[in-house]
Amino acid sequence: MTTRLSDYALIGNARAAALVNTAGAIDWCCLPDFDSPGIFSAILDKERGGHFAISPAGKYSSAQRYLPDTNVVETIFETTEGDARLLDAFIAQTEEDKKRNLFPDHELLRVVEGISGTLDFKLEYAPKTYYGKNTPHLEDRQKLGIHFVWKEHIYTLLSTLPPEQLTVEAEAPGKATATFSISPGERILFSFSYSNQSPAILPELNTTGWARLQRTINFWKNWIGKCTYSGLYKEEVRRSALALKLLTYAPSGAIIAAPTTSLPEKPGGERNWDYRYCWLRDASFAIRALLKLGYEEEAHAYMNWILHATRLTRPKLQVAYSVFGHASLPEQSLDWLTGYADSSPVRVGNGADKQFQLDVYGEVLDAVYAYSPFMKEFDRDSRKFVIGLGKIICETWDKQDNGIWEIRSSVIHHTHSKVMAWVGLDRLIRLTEMYKWHDVPLEKFRKTAASIKDTVEQSGYNKALDSYTHELDGDTLDASLLTFSLVGYCEPSSPRMVSTTKLIQERLTENNLLYRYLNLDDGLEGKEGAFGICNFWLIENLARSGRLEEAMTLFESIIKCASPTGLLAEEIDPASNALWGNYPQGFTHIGLINAAYALNEVYQKSPAPYAYS
């Protein structure tokens, strides 16, 4: 039986991540980086993918939560014999901690504690290399742990159990098992670590392991303690911030879309993509969310990544890059995996890197403008880069593109893309005036921006429908139209935006959940679920156009779809409220943060002139 996505929680250290479920199994973990091959991939194939499971030996019930204000997961197991808890976390260290101690590149710590009675536990450690394709040979080094090597990578499992209790199975040398009992006051630790240098650094466990977990708890409490938001839905906003931090690649400042690949948008379908990369379209939404929360350091790092990651493709931008700024993300299928809920193919890499999406230029320039209050001056190279983006917009705004939803079947004139082209020039004109740049073809930018707006108002708005449309001269709808008011193209309360919002709500919602589009040929089989962030765009429009109560009701209905740990996926099934698509999804949590801000601003009667002003 497939484990529901809502039964998984995410742990990580801002370089790598893992999903642990309510049965105590780590079913997804890629090391050393987010987009490295999976070591535990059971979420994509229970039989072949590999896992690391710790659970009571008999029948039990379980519940999961994050320890308050942390990314440390607690799973409580209840049995007829008593209760125990399992704590899971990647060790997080401050820069000062790193100076004082030797540490492996990554350490995933698992701690079992007795609460009441005496419980028998079982452990099964079955790593697989390259997404379940190969079974490694585990070497039992007794006190030095269970060890295996794959290429330059070294993996070690240590425990505080006596060495003879954690053993490699003689008939299955790719699997280690253990059984043990736990009573109140007792604590057993397990450490799964990664190093890429030999000899590998092995973390000491018996005397310092628990202290490392305590420091990790403090690390997360200190980090979320910097969050400045204190308005409506504070807990949901803070949990979303903690989730976003887990999706941040700290060495470069990049933020990945999600830590998983090929979790399907429709069970059994082919809508399965690899989201372990950075999409520039998320840029402006992410920058504004981070700044609103008070995380200037993270916003600064993300902006630096944007300015530097795009050097390889300048003056043009592509849709997605790796966390290192690599522009090539070759897509391939892993045919040996059955896929989550038998949904194949399982893909790694992403073919969107070859698409043309005009809107990306506007989203990046909007992010630069949002960040500009923190920049006294742009250096020559950065100024040349942003001005170059404006020139590209002038050359390409009237071209067909794949659009924000990365439609693979065809290119058309997406209305949303034209609006974002206008946004890009609008922000560039403002930056030019703000910084008094003299080498900018300002008049050309102004004329082009006026032409784009005239085209959108003449051909992107269908008077018969009384709505903006998915494409120029079209008659279909698309939830991306809801962003027009959020990026300052028009007022949320303007007649055209109000009627567009009303029609989208009427035609694209089911059980109060909003699809991004319906009845559009996107070249793929089947129908997907409601799209997470689109619901939050609708909420912002409703709130800012005077329908606050309705907006709050919708917000509260959507957050009820989140997992018990407060995480949301890319999509939600309107019939069952089940989560689908890659999980957790940064774009969805960014939408939650921005929508909560909009609701709070209107509730406090202090709305900004437009959402992202």
XYZ file of C-alpha atoms in Angstrom, residues 29-611:
583
model
C 17.352 10.700 0.752
C 19.871 11.951 -1.813
C 23.492 12.628 -0.834
C 25.583 14.700 -0.919
C 23.365 17.271 -2.689
C 19.660 17.694 -3.338
C 19.999 16.421 -6.916
C 22.466 13.610 -6.156
C 21.324 10.030 -6.836
C 19.032 8.609 -4.163
C 20.508 6.369 -1.445
C 17.048 5.662 -0.011
C 14.427 5.739 -2.795
C 11.643 3.492 -1.463
C 9.120 6.286 -2.026
C 9.589 5.569 -5.753
C 9.732 1.777 -5.435
C 9.140 0.018 -2.113
C 10.829 -3.197 -3.187
C 13.871 -1.876 -4.974
C 14.412 1.710 -3.841
C 16.126 1.228 -0.472
C 15.117 2.454 3.004
C 16.194 2.937 6.619
C 13.373 1.914 8.976
C 13.056 1.936 12.772
C 9.701 0.952 14.312
C 8.114 -1.176 17.064
C 8.271 -4.900 16.345
C 4.550 -5.463 16.911
C 1.342 -3.571 16.221
C 1.356 0.149 16.902
C -0.240 3.431 16.074
C 1.854 6.523 15.402
C 1.681 10.277 15.024
C 4.218 12.772 13.747
C 5.032 16.421 14.395
C 7.953 18.814 14.329
C 9.394 19.752 17.707
C 8.174 23.347 18.145
C 10.066 25.923 16.044
C 12.454 23.328 14.592
C 12.970 20.998 11.654
C 13.441 18.056 14.026
C 10.741 15.415 13.501
C 9.199 13.532 16.400
C 7.288 10.295 15.750
C 5.343 8.921 18.736
C 4.654 5.174 18.692
C 1.842 3.828 20.891
C 1.508 0.089 21.610
C -0.311 -2.042 24.160
C 3.040 -2.433 25.953
C 3.816 1.276 26.175
C 4.934 4.347 24.237
C 8.216 5.499 22.732
C 9.375 8.266 20.454
C 11.737 8.526 17.501
C 13.535 11.817 16.792
C 14.953 12.438 13.303
C 17.149 15.292 12.124
C 20.071 16.206 9.960
C 22.672 17.739 12.233
C 22.799 21.516 11.722
C 25.757 23.510 12.964
C 26.588 27.150 13.341
C 29.802 28.450 11.810
C 31.271 28.609 15.339
C 30.427 24.923 15.949
C 32.159 24.014 12.695
C 35.360 25.731 13.854
C 35.462 23.717 17.086
C 34.761 20.199 15.819
C 35.618 17.757 13.089
C 32.442 16.670 11.354
C 31.393 14.575 8.373
C 29.866 16.311 5.336
C 26.420 15.128 6.443
C 25.059 13.400 9.531
C 21.491 12.155 9.865
C 20.774 11.383 13.522
C 17.977 9.082 14.719
C 17.193 8.764 18.437
C 14.810 6.265 20.059
C 13.559 7.133 23.568
C 11.293 5.180 25.895
C 8.267 7.024 27.288
C 6.280 4.301 29.112
C 6.428 0.509 29.364
C 9.012 -1.572 27.529
C 8.830 -1.794 23.724
C 10.609 -4.139 21.344
C 11.954 -2.336 18.258
C 13.296 -3.534 14.928
C 15.691 -1.756 12.579
C 16.252 -2.425 8.898
C 18.977 -0.561 7.011
C 18.916 -1.265 3.266
C 20.663 1.461 1.244
C 20.764 1.269 -2.558
C 23.030 3.268 -4.826
C 21.866 5.261 -7.883
C 18.153 5.321 -7.137
C 17.849 1.629 -6.255
C 19.760 0.324 -9.244
C 22.597 -1.270 -7.272
C 22.893 -2.989 -3.898
C 26.078 -2.001 -2.051
C 28.177 -4.512 -0.142
C 27.942 -3.546 3.521
C 31.048 -4.097 5.643
C 30.582 -4.616 9.373
C 33.452 -2.780 11.088
C 32.063 -3.426 14.572
C 32.665 -0.326 16.724
C 33.456 1.667 13.569
C 30.007 0.927 12.204
C 28.431 -0.498 9.049
C 30.384 0.896 6.113
C 30.062 1.027 2.329
C 31.641 2.972 -0.511
C 30.181 4.051 -3.848
C 32.509 5.907 -6.199
C 34.133 8.626 -4.046
C 31.283 8.541 -1.535
C 31.633 6.930 1.907
C 28.589 6.064 4.009
C 28.651 4.863 7.624
C 25.976 3.722 10.045
C 26.889 3.946 13.737
C 24.818 3.175 16.816
C 25.022 3.128 20.600
C 23.874 -0.511 20.557
C 26.509 -3.173 21.294
C 28.161 -4.022 17.924
C 26.786 -7.559 17.949
C 23.219 -6.216 17.997
C 23.517 -4.335 14.693
C 24.710 -6.789 12.071
C 24.899 -7.295 8.330
C 22.710 -10.178 7.232
C 24.879 -13.091 6.081
C 22.502 -14.075 3.280
C 21.827 -10.502 2.211
C 25.055 -8.462 2.557
C 23.260 -5.326 1.372
C 21.073 -5.177 4.466
C 21.774 -4.638 8.183
C 19.249 -5.382 10.911
C 18.857 -5.015 14.650
C 16.327 -5.713 17.376
C 16.357 -3.968 20.734
C 14.128 -3.008 23.646
C 13.566 0.465 25.056
C 12.188 1.497 28.465
C 11.493 4.899 30.068
C 14.689 6.846 30.642
C 16.592 4.898 27.985
C 17.875 6.382 24.771
C 19.473 4.677 21.730
C 21.142 6.708 18.981
C 21.811 5.893 15.326
C 23.997 8.033 13.062
C 24.013 7.756 9.252
C 26.869 9.864 7.926
C 28.402 10.770 4.571
C 31.950 11.799 3.693
C 33.713 12.254 0.391
C 37.215 11.977 1.721
C 39.187 9.026 3.042
C 39.633 8.296 5.851
C 36.050 9.332 6.566
C 35.307 11.411 9.643
C 33.133 9.323 11.967
C 31.002 11.305 14.419
C 31.381 10.257 18.051
C 28.009 9.067 19.281
C 27.975 7.796 22.875
C 28.977 10.974 24.687
C 28.350 13.778 22.173
C 25.556 12.542 19.881
C 22.719 13.798 22.076
C 24.435 17.164 22.505
C 24.621 17.533 18.713
C 20.869 16.995 18.506
C 20.318 19.607 21.211
C 22.498 22.061 19.296
C 20.498 21.293 16.162
C 17.263 22.074 18.023
C 18.779 25.354 19.197
C 20.010 26.125 15.672
C 16.479 25.945 14.296
C 14.939 27.857 17.214
C 17.469 30.628 16.774
C 16.845 30.743 13.034
C 13.050 30.953 13.240
C 13.425 33.397 16.114
C 14.610 35.940 13.526
C 11.256 35.790 11.735
C 9.623 39.208 12.095
C 6.082 38.202 11.132
C 3.514 38.295 13.934
C 0.189 38.659 12.119
C -2.639 36.322 11.116
C -1.773 32.631 10.631
C 1.583 33.109 12.322
C 2.238 29.401 12.926
C 1.506 28.462 9.298
C 3.806 31.229 8.068
C 6.633 30.150 10.389
C 6.306 26.503 9.364
C 6.424 27.582 5.706
C 9.558 29.599 6.448
C 11.199 26.568 8.061
C 10.238 24.456 5.033
C 11.739 27.053 2.661
C 14.962 27.040 4.672
C 15.192 23.266 4.144
C 14.909 23.865 0.385
C 17.749 26.386 0.423
C 21.162 25.268 -0.757
C 23.254 27.190 1.751
C 26.617 27.165 -0.107
C 25.177 29.067 -3.097
C 21.939 30.604 -1.791
C 19.835 28.799 -4.401
C 16.335 27.624 -3.495
C 15.125 24.410 -5.098
C 11.499 23.926 -6.131
C 11.144 20.697 -4.112
C 13.470 18.012 -2.701
C 11.886 15.152 -4.685
C 11.525 13.846 -8.215
C 8.606 12.233 -10.012
C 6.000 12.327 -7.249
C 3.061 12.349 -9.650
C 0.567 15.131 -10.265
C -1.910 12.349 -11.001
C -1.662 8.810 -9.564
C -0.749 6.314 -12.246
C -0.085 9.058 -14.759
C 2.891 10.404 -16.655
C 2.977 13.886 -15.085
C 6.114 13.133 -13.105
C 8.966 15.648 -13.029
C 12.255 16.295 -11.268
C 11.985 19.463 -9.158
C 15.365 19.358 -7.434
C 16.504 22.464 -9.307
C 16.057 26.218 -9.124
C 13.360 27.860 -11.242
C 13.903 31.544 -11.966
C 10.126 32.050 -12.146
C 10.061 31.523 -8.382
C 12.558 34.366 -7.964
C 10.383 37.386 -7.378
C 7.903 35.534 -5.193
C 10.703 34.025 -3.095
C 12.665 37.265 -2.675
C 9.594 39.155 -1.502
C 8.561 36.375 0.893
C 12.041 36.240 2.443
C 12.214 40.006 2.848
C 8.747 40.132 4.394
C 9.811 37.555 6.963
C 12.944 39.506 7.872
C 15.442 37.114 6.300
C 17.631 39.643 4.523
C 20.668 37.332 4.639
C 18.818 34.570 2.770
C 17.374 37.084 0.286
C 20.870 38.477 -0.282
C 22.266 34.983 -0.910
C 19.429 34.112 -3.285
C 19.890 37.344 -5.231
C 23.609 36.690 -5.510
C 22.861 33.225 -6.827
C 20.514 34.665 -9.457
C 23.101 37.209 -10.576
C 25.883 34.636 -10.773
C 24.094 31.436 -11.816
C 22.864 33.026 -15.011
C 26.344 33.951 -16.272
C 26.653 30.786 -18.359
C 23.601 31.616 -20.457
C 23.789 35.431 -20.614
C 22.367 37.509 -22.077
C 19.547 34.956 -22.283
C 17.973 33.245 -19.308
C 16.796 29.691 -19.163
C 13.963 28.353 -17.058
C 15.889 26.330 -14.478
C 19.443 25.838 -13.260
C 21.148 23.478 -10.837
C 22.093 24.789 -7.395
C 25.599 25.279 -8.803
C 24.333 27.285 -11.776
C 24.708 24.445 -14.275
C 22.555 25.210 -17.296
C 22.239 21.676 -18.670
C 19.769 19.389 -16.874
C 19.522 16.385 -19.227
C 16.314 14.462 -18.635
C 16.253 10.651 -18.478
C 13.920 7.927 -17.232
C 14.839 5.392 -14.543
C 13.085 2.380 -16.032
C 13.893 0.012 -13.142
C 11.668 1.948 -10.717
C 7.900 1.431 -10.603
C 7.275 4.986 -9.390
C 5.209 6.405 -6.528
C 1.744 4.795 -6.642
C 2.878 2.949 -9.806
C 3.284 6.242 -11.646
C 5.912 6.031 -14.332
C 8.179 7.129 -15.810
C 10.441 8.174 -12.983
C 12.469 11.044 -14.402
C 15.696 12.720 -13.324
C 16.869 15.933 -14.946
C 14.343 18.334 -16.450
C 13.699 19.079 -20.103
C 12.350 22.520 -19.217
C 15.945 23.738 -19.429
C 15.499 23.904 -23.214
C 12.253 25.892 -23.198
C 11.722 29.591 -23.898
C 9.664 31.287 -21.187
C 9.352 35.020 -21.740
C 7.934 35.608 -18.256
C 11.253 34.634 -16.639
C 12.801 37.984 -17.630
C 10.078 39.904 -15.845
C 10.266 37.706 -12.774
C 14.028 38.161 -12.415
C 13.847 41.938 -12.940
C 11.009 42.138 -10.432
C 13.179 40.250 -7.925
C 16.079 42.641 -8.566
C 13.776 45.623 -8.023
C 12.381 44.124 -4.814
C 15.890 43.684 -3.509
C 17.155 47.111 -4.650
C 16.490 48.913 -1.321
C 19.324 46.796 0.067
C 21.767 47.715 -2.710
C 23.461 51.094 -2.565
C 24.763 50.635 -6.083
C 25.008 47.915 -8.729
C 28.472 46.969 -9.896
C 29.162 47.411 -13.588
C 28.673 43.743 -14.457
C 25.357 43.436 -12.589
C 24.056 46.665 -14.132
C 25.025 45.441 -17.589
C 23.225 42.160 -16.868
C 19.906 43.707 -15.818
C 19.949 46.225 -18.672
C 20.671 43.322 -21.031
C 17.517 41.588 -19.795
C 15.525 44.635 -20.850
C 17.049 44.508 -24.326
C 16.134 40.810 -24.615
C 12.538 41.661 -23.659
C 12.398 44.305 -26.395
C 13.662 41.744 -28.938
C 11.437 38.833 -27.925
C 8.232 40.091 -26.286
C 6.212 39.456 -29.439
C 7.474 35.856 -29.787
C 5.529 32.745 -28.824
C 6.760 30.876 -25.748
C 6.139 27.809 -23.584
C 4.632 29.906 -20.784
C 4.775 29.696 -17.021
C 3.303 26.176 -16.970
C 6.039 24.832 -19.261
C 3.651 23.443 -21.859
C 5.617 20.928 -23.897
C 3.167 20.421 -26.761
C 3.332 23.851 -28.390
C 4.361 27.494 -28.084
C 1.765 30.267 -28.195
C 1.346 33.905 -27.234
C 0.657 33.530 -23.493
C -1.003 36.620 -22.034
C 0.754 36.068 -18.708
C 4.135 36.085 -20.453
C 3.347 39.433 -22.119
C 2.336 40.951 -18.784
C 5.550 39.747 -17.158
C 7.508 41.262 -20.076
C 5.793 44.564 -19.227
C 6.686 44.052 -15.551
C 10.333 43.541 -16.483
C 10.530 46.828 -18.394
C 8.525 48.660 -15.739
C 10.995 47.576 -13.041
C 13.975 48.372 -15.229
C 12.661 51.881 -15.886
C 12.214 52.379 -12.137
C 15.734 51.076 -11.426
C 17.170 53.384 -14.065
C 15.466 56.397 -12.506
C 16.402 55.320 -8.980
C 20.102 54.805 -9.693
C 20.341 57.508 -12.387
C 21.865 55.154 -14.924
C 22.885 56.988 -18.109
C 23.611 54.071 -20.441
C 20.039 52.780 -20.687
C 17.834 53.066 -23.813
C 15.077 54.409 -21.615
C 12.847 55.731 -24.378
C 12.963 52.372 -26.169
C 12.015 50.595 -22.941
C 9.106 52.999 -22.361
C 7.758 52.633 -25.902
C 8.043 48.844 -25.795
C 6.335 48.677 -22.389
C 3.485 50.817 -23.759
C 3.178 48.553 -26.814
C 3.045 45.443 -24.632
C 0.333 46.921 -22.417
C -1.686 48.003 -25.441
C -1.409 44.476 -26.901
C -2.523 42.869 -23.633
C -5.491 45.200 -23.253
C -6.516 44.812 -26.907
C -5.842 41.097 -27.487
C -5.340 39.577 -24.037
C -8.765 40.622 -22.807
C -11.896 38.988 -24.230
C -14.798 41.448 -23.992
C -17.362 38.724 -24.607
C -16.053 36.770 -21.615
C -15.272 39.957 -19.675
C -11.937 38.407 -18.723
C -8.247 38.316 -19.510
C -7.448 35.078 -21.318
C -4.836 32.323 -21.383
C -3.501 33.456 -24.771
C -3.853 36.508 -26.989
C -7.115 36.481 -28.959
C -8.190 33.435 -26.952
C -11.286 32.392 -25.032
C -9.854 30.122 -22.326
C -8.785 30.829 -18.768
C -5.600 30.222 -16.831
C -4.979 30.880 -13.120
C -1.699 32.672 -13.894
C -3.906 35.647 -14.871
C -4.456 36.134 -11.137
C -0.888 37.402 -10.801
C -1.593 40.532 -12.886
C -2.789 42.479 -9.871
C -0.122 40.983 -7.596
C 2.751 42.298 -9.735
C 1.253 45.770 -10.105
C 0.048 45.467 -13.691
C -3.446 46.481 -12.548
C -5.408 47.004 -9.341
C -7.094 43.948 -7.739
C -10.272 46.056 -7.582
C -10.098 47.222 -11.214
C -13.188 46.185 -13.202
C -11.238 43.939 -15.597
C -9.377 42.190 -12.777
C -12.491 41.740 -10.656
C -14.395 40.137 -13.544
C -11.384 37.954 -14.432
C -11.063 36.758 -10.831
C -14.797 36.022 -10.695
C -14.736 33.975 -13.913
C -11.619 32.022 -12.898
C -13.259 31.198 -9.579
C -16.419 30.033 -11.347
C -14.757 27.950 -14.049
C -11.548 26.595 -12.548
C -12.574 25.598 -9.021
C -13.877 22.298 -7.683
C -14.778 21.907 -4.016
C -13.217 25.326 -3.369
C -9.858 24.265 -4.814
C -8.456 25.949 -7.915
C -6.925 24.258 -10.964
C -4.273 26.177 -12.890
C -6.187 25.378 -16.110
C -8.804 23.001 -17.444
C -9.499 21.707 -20.943
C -6.202 22.938 -22.353
C -4.076 20.624 -24.468
C -0.757 20.442 -22.614
C 0.419 17.379 -24.531
C 0.004 15.006 -21.574
C -2.548 12.359 -20.702
C -4.969 12.764 -17.795
C -6.108 15.546 -15.532
C -4.008 16.899 -12.699
C -5.063 18.164 -9.260
C -5.714 21.669 -7.980
C -2.517 23.730 -8.111
C -1.325 24.886 -4.694
C 0.011 28.392 -5.299
C -2.886 29.365 -7.613
C -5.236 29.056 -4.640
C -3.139 31.548 -2.699
C -3.102 33.954 -5.676
C -6.910 33.805 -5.666
C -6.970 34.495 -1.927
C -4.757 37.567 -2.357
C -7.019 38.942 -5.078
C -10.150 38.374 -3.017
C -8.639 39.981 0.057
C -7.315 43.026 -1.798
C -10.564 43.569 -3.684
C -12.713 43.767 -0.558
C -13.731 40.131 -0.060
C -11.683 39.512 3.094
C -14.045 37.106 4.846
C -14.311 34.864 1.791
C -10.538 34.987 1.357
C -9.938 33.946 4.972
C -12.415 31.073 4.657
C -10.598 29.811 1.569
C -7.197 30.157 3.248
C -8.350 28.125 6.224
C -9.847 25.415 4.009
C -6.553 25.003 2.134
C -4.298 24.833 5.168
C -6.524 22.004 6.421
C -5.205 20.010 3.435
C -1.644 20.268 4.742
C 0.045 17.294 6.354
C -0.090 17.002 10.171
C 3.402 18.516 10.107
C 2.118 21.531 8.133
C 3.631 20.703 4.736
C 1.981 21.177 1.338
C 2.707 19.583 -2.017
C 2.500 21.079 -5.482
C -1.117 19.952 -5.923
C -4.222 18.884 -3.987
C -6.897 16.436 -5.144
C -10.227 18.360 -4.958
C -12.155 15.131 -4.332
C -10.117 13.721 -1.443
C -7.893 16.663 -0.385
C -4.937 14.283 -0.809
C -1.566 15.850 -1.610
C -0.024 15.105 -5.008
C 3.043 16.196 -6.901
C 6.517 16.878 -5.595
C 6.587 17.413 -1.844
C 6.960 19.685 -0.047
C 6.744 22.358 -2.726
C 8.511 25.681 -2.162
C 6.255 27.563 -4.601
C 3.170 26.538 -2.606
C 4.684 27.617 0.711
C 5.822 30.925 -0.813
C 2.204 31.433 -1.902
C 0.991 30.686 1.632
C 3.365 33.274 3.119
C 2.390 35.995 0.639
C -1.343 35.249 1.017
C -1.126 35.389 4.823
C 0.592 38.754 4.500
C -2.138 40.041 2.200
C -4.869 38.851 4.557
C -3.133 40.438 7.519
C -2.567 43.747 5.738
C -6.222 44.021 4.776
C -7.372 42.773 8.198
C -5.193 45.395 9.882
C -6.494 47.979 7.368
C -2.955 48.724 6.171
C -2.871 47.275 2.661
C 0.027 48.119 0.382
C -0.831 49.889 -2.900
C -0.371 46.542 -4.619
C 0.688 43.182 -3.348
